[in-house]
Amino acid sequence: SRDHSSGMINMQLTKRDYMPKILVVDDEKCHEDLITQRFTQKEFLHNHEFIFALNGLKALELINTHPDIEIALLDINMPEVDGLTLLKKIKEINPLIRSIMLSAYGDMPNIRAAMNRGAYDFLNKPIDLKDLEMTIKKTIEEVSKLKNIMKNNRKVNPSEHE
């Protein structure tokens, strides 16, 4: 049997060990503390775990080693690899990851560039925690729907199309 995944991550390999993750990529360490304090006990996270990277290079490393990342919160303005470049690379590695862009610069060119590169949503910094919570909830629901569609497609079409 041939592998048609072409780099895409096989989501059914580690179902027992699978714990969905939300990757937060921001060069400001204070956001890690803020998000950890605010969201670790939230019911809506359904066992999601937050993991953090202070730059785009570390984020790429985490994406390649954690196939269970479902959502990425990406700061646009970071050293080394900026959020827009990281968004493009994430789409190449795993197009199923839903990316939410964060930027202190709520300007239209960055918003348009992020959306054109496949961002799921866009939030301004400083982060409004209520808005972030609603956005994460909405994104978890979207990912859940997508996973159900994929699961149902596998049931309907268990073999390759001929």
PDB file of N, CA and C in Angstrom, residues 77-121:
ATOM      1  N   ASN A  77       4.719  39.665  14.595  1.00  0.00           N
ATOM      2  CA  ASN A  77       6.028  40.316  14.647  1.00  0.00           C
ATOM      3  C   ASN A  77       6.946  39.625  15.645  1.00  0.00           C
ATOM      4  N   MET A  78       7.834  38.760  15.101  1.00  0.00           N
ATOM      5  CA  MET A  78       8.804  38.041  15.918  1.00  0.00           C
ATOM      6  C   MET A  78      10.146  38.050  15.195  1.00  0.00           C
ATOM      7  N   PRO A  79      11.228  37.942  15.948  1.00  0.00           N
ATOM      8  CA  PRO A  79      12.537  37.831  15.296  1.00  0.00           C
ATOM      9  C   PRO A  79      12.708  36.456  14.638  1.00  0.00           C
ATOM     10  N   GLU A  80      13.662  36.335  13.770  1.00  0.00           N
ATOM     11  CA  GLU A  80      14.026  35.099  13.064  1.00  0.00           C
ATOM     12  C   GLU A  80      12.975  34.684  12.045  1.00  0.00           C
ATOM     13  N   VAL A  81      11.875  34.112  12.506  1.00  0.00           N
ATOM     14  CA  VAL A  81      10.789  33.715  11.601  1.00  0.00           C
ATOM     15  C   VAL A  81       9.531  34.438  12.059  1.00  0.00           C
ATOM     16  N   ASP A  82       9.028  35.359  11.238  1.00  0.00           N
ATOM     17  CA  ASP A  82       7.828  36.115  11.627  1.00  0.00           C
ATOM     18  C   ASP A  82       6.582  35.238  11.485  1.00  0.00           C
ATOM     19  N   GLY A  83       5.485  35.702  12.069  1.00  0.00           N
ATOM     20  CA  GLY A  83       4.255  34.924  12.100  1.00  0.00           C
ATOM     21  C   GLY A  83       3.661  34.617  10.736  1.00  0.00           C
ATOM     22  N   LEU A  84       3.791  35.530   9.774  1.00  0.00           N
ATOM     23  CA  LEU A  84       3.237  35.279   8.438  1.00  0.00           C
ATOM     24  C   LEU A  84       4.020  34.174   7.725  1.00  0.00           C
ATOM     25  N   THR A  85       5.347  34.182   7.888  1.00  0.00           N
ATOM     26  CA  THR A  85       6.175  33.118   7.306  1.00  0.00           C
ATOM     27  C   THR A  85       5.871  31.795   7.993  1.00  0.00           C
ATOM     28  N   LEU A  86       5.738  31.839   9.318  1.00  0.00           N
ATOM     29  CA  LEU A  86       5.420  30.639  10.087  1.00  0.00           C
ATOM     30  C   LEU A  86       4.064  30.073   9.667  1.00  0.00           C
ATOM     31  N   LEU A  87       3.084  30.932   9.461  1.00  0.00           N
ATOM     32  CA  LEU A  87       1.756  30.507   9.007  1.00  0.00           C
ATOM     33  C   LEU A  87       1.869  29.724   7.698  1.00  0.00           C
ATOM     34  N   LYS A  88       2.639  30.243   6.774  1.00  0.00           N
ATOM     35  CA  LYS A  88       2.831  29.580   5.471  1.00  0.00           C
ATOM     36  C   LYS A  88       3.475  28.205   5.657  1.00  0.00           C
ATOM     37  N   LYS A  89       4.482  28.126   6.519  1.00  0.00           N
ATOM     38  CA  LYS A  89       5.167  26.852   6.764  1.00  0.00           C
ATOM     39  C   LYS A  89       4.244  25.848   7.462  1.00  0.00           C
ATOM     40  N   ILE A  90       3.423  26.331   8.397  1.00  0.00           N
ATOM     41  CA  ILE A  90       2.470  25.449   9.084  1.00  0.00           C
ATOM     42  C   ILE A  90       1.503  24.844   8.070  1.00  0.00           C
ATOM     43  N   LYS A  91       1.013  25.666   7.155  1.00  0.00           N
ATOM     44  CA  LYS A  91       0.079  25.178   6.129  1.00  0.00           C
ATOM     45  C   LYS A  91       0.722  24.093   5.270  1.00  0.00           C
ATOM     46  N   GLU A  92       2.034  24.203   5.038  1.00  0.00           N
ATOM     47  CA  GLU A  92       2.750  23.188   4.256  1.00  0.00           C
ATOM     48  C   GLU A  92       2.930  21.902   5.059  1.00  0.00           C
ATOM     49  N   ILE A  93       3.212  22.023   6.350  1.00  0.00           N
ATOM     50  CA  ILE A  93       3.468  20.856   7.206  1.00  0.00           C
ATOM     51  C   ILE A  93       2.169  20.140   7.556  1.00  0.00           C
ATOM     52  N   ASN A  94       1.179  20.895   8.022  1.00  0.00           N
ATOM     53  CA  ASN A  94      -0.103  20.311   8.412  1.00  0.00           C
ATOM     54  C   ASN A  94      -1.230  21.309   8.168  1.00  0.00           C
ATOM     55  N   PRO A  95      -1.857  21.223   6.994  1.00  0.00           N
ATOM     56  CA  PRO A  95      -2.919  22.192   6.655  1.00  0.00           C
ATOM     57  C   PRO A  95      -4.149  22.119   7.550  1.00  0.00           C
ATOM     58  N   LEU A  96      -4.239  21.108   8.403  1.00  0.00           N
ATOM     59  CA  LEU A  96      -5.394  20.998   9.295  1.00  0.00           C
ATOM     60  C   LEU A  96      -5.265  21.870  10.537  1.00  0.00           C
ATOM     61  N   ILE A  97      -4.051  22.331  10.857  1.00  0.00           N
ATOM     62  CA  ILE A  97      -3.877  23.211  12.017  1.00  0.00           C
ATOM     63  C   ILE A  97      -4.572  24.538  11.726  1.00  0.00           C
ATOM     64  N   ARG A  98      -5.396  24.985  12.674  1.00  0.00           N
ATOM     65  CA  ARG A  98      -6.079  26.270  12.535  1.00  0.00           C
ATOM     66  C   ARG A  98      -5.239  27.329  13.235  1.00  0.00           C
ATOM     67  N   SER A  99      -4.833  28.351  12.499  1.00  0.00           N
ATOM     68  CA  SER A  99      -3.955  29.390  13.035  1.00  0.00           C
ATOM     69  C   SER A  99      -4.721  30.674  13.317  1.00  0.00           C
ATOM     70  N   ILE A 100      -4.482  31.208  14.513  1.00  0.00           N
ATOM     71  CA  ILE A 100      -5.050  32.484  14.932  1.00  0.00           C
ATOM     72  C   ILE A 100      -3.876  33.449  15.049  1.00  0.00           C
ATOM     73  N   MET A 101      -3.920  34.532  14.312  1.00  0.00           N
ATOM     74  CA  MET A 101      -2.816  35.487  14.281  1.00  0.00           C
ATOM     75  C   MET A 101      -2.999  36.546  15.364  1.00  0.00           C
ATOM     76  N   LEU A 102      -1.888  36.906  16.012  1.00  0.00           N
ATOM     77  CA  LEU A 102      -1.878  37.949  17.035  1.00  0.00           C
ATOM     78  C   LEU A 102      -0.951  39.059  16.574  1.00  0.00           C
ATOM     79  N   SER A 103      -1.391  40.305  16.711  1.00  0.00           N
ATOM     80  CA  SER A 103      -0.514  41.393  16.324  1.00  0.00           C
ATOM     81  C   SER A 103      -0.842  42.664  17.084  1.00  0.00           C
ATOM     82  N   ALA A 104       0.205  43.347  17.496  1.00  0.00           N
ATOM     83  CA  ALA A 104       0.035  44.665  18.110  1.00  0.00           C
ATOM     84  C   ALA A 104      -0.317  45.677  17.031  1.00  0.00           C
ATOM     85  N   TYR A 105      -0.088  45.286  15.816  1.00  0.00           N
ATOM     86  CA  TYR A 105      -0.360  46.180  14.687  1.00  0.00           C
ATOM     87  C   TYR A 105      -1.605  45.680  13.977  1.00  0.00           C
ATOM     88  N   GLY A 106      -2.761  46.215  14.357  1.00  0.00           N
ATOM     89  CA  GLY A 106      -4.020  45.775  13.773  1.00  0.00           C
ATOM     90  C   GLY A 106      -4.271  46.410  12.424  1.00  0.00           C
ATOM     91  N   ASP A 107      -3.216  46.502  11.621  1.00  0.00           N
ATOM     92  CA  ASP A 107      -3.376  47.187  10.337  1.00  0.00           C
ATOM     93  C   ASP A 107      -3.872  46.230   9.263  1.00  0.00           C
ATOM     94  N   MET A 108      -4.596  46.779   8.331  1.00  0.00           N
ATOM     95  CA  MET A 108      -5.225  46.004   7.280  1.00  0.00           C
ATOM     96  C   MET A 108      -4.238  45.184   6.438  1.00  0.00           C
ATOM     97  N   PRO A 109      -3.050  45.685   6.085  1.00  0.00           N
ATOM     98  CA  PRO A 109      -2.135  44.846   5.291  1.00  0.00           C
ATOM     99  C   PRO A 109      -1.771  43.525   5.996  1.00  0.00           C
ATOM    100  N   ASN A 110      -1.495  43.563   7.310  1.00  0.00           N
ATOM    101  CA  ASN A 110      -1.181  42.328   8.024  1.00  0.00           C
ATOM    102  C   ASN A 110      -2.390  41.412   8.129  1.00  0.00           C
ATOM    103  N   ILE A 111      -3.550  41.985   8.375  1.00  0.00           N
ATOM    104  CA  ILE A 111      -4.770  41.178   8.458  1.00  0.00           C
ATOM    105  C   ILE A 111      -5.029  40.494   7.116  1.00  0.00           C
ATOM    106  N   ARG A 112      -4.953  41.258   6.041  1.00  0.00           N
ATOM    107  CA  ARG A 112      -5.180  40.692   4.696  1.00  0.00           C
ATOM    108  C   ARG A 112      -4.138  39.623   4.359  1.00  0.00           C
ATOM    109  N   ALA A 113      -2.869  39.910   4.650  1.00  0.00           N
ATOM    110  CA  ALA A 113      -1.809  38.940   4.358  1.00  0.00           C
ATOM    111  C   ALA A 113      -2.046  37.641   5.135  1.00  0.00           C
ATOM    112  N   ALA A 114      -2.416  37.769   6.401  1.00  0.00           N
ATOM    113  CA  ALA A 114      -2.664  36.581   7.227  1.00  0.00           C
ATOM    114  C   ALA A 114      -3.846  35.777   6.684  1.00  0.00           C
ATOM    115  N   MET A 115      -4.928  36.448   6.346  1.00  0.00           N
ATOM    116  CA  MET A 115      -6.101  35.751   5.828  1.00  0.00           C
ATOM    117  C   MET A 115      -5.797  35.114   4.464  1.00  0.00           C
ATOM    118  N   ASN A 116      -5.068  35.810   3.630  1.00  0.00           N
ATOM    119  CA  ASN A 116      -4.712  35.262   2.310  1.00  0.00           C
ATOM    120  C   ASN A 116      -3.800  34.046   2.427  1.00  0.00           C
ATOM    121  N   ARG A 117      -3.057  33.952   3.514  1.00  0.00           N
ATOM    122  CA  ARG A 117      -2.171  32.797   3.719  1.00  0.00           C
ATOM    123  C   ARG A 117      -2.855  31.679   4.498  1.00  0.00           C
ATOM    124  N   GLY A 118      -4.131  31.855   4.790  1.00  0.00           N
ATOM    125  CA  GLY A 118      -4.883  30.763   5.402  1.00  0.00           C
ATOM    126  C   GLY A 118      -5.123  30.868   6.885  1.00  0.00           C
ATOM    127  N   ALA A 119      -4.942  32.055   7.477  1.00  0.00           N
ATOM    128  CA  ALA A 119      -5.233  32.207   8.902  1.00  0.00           C
ATOM    129  C   ALA A 119      -6.715  31.952   9.142  1.00  0.00           C
ATOM    130  N   TYR A 120      -7.016  31.329  10.270  1.00  0.00           N
ATOM    131  CA  TYR A 120      -8.405  31.071  10.621  1.00  0.00           C
ATOM    132  C   TYR A 120      -9.041  32.311  11.247  1.00  0.00           C
ATOM    133  N   ASP A 121      -8.251  33.062  12.025  1.00  0.00           N
ATOM    134  CA  ASP A 121      -8.770  34.257  12.688  1.00  0.00           C
ATOM    135  C   ASP A 121      -7.612  35.191  13.011  1.00  0.00           C
TER     136      ASP A 121
END
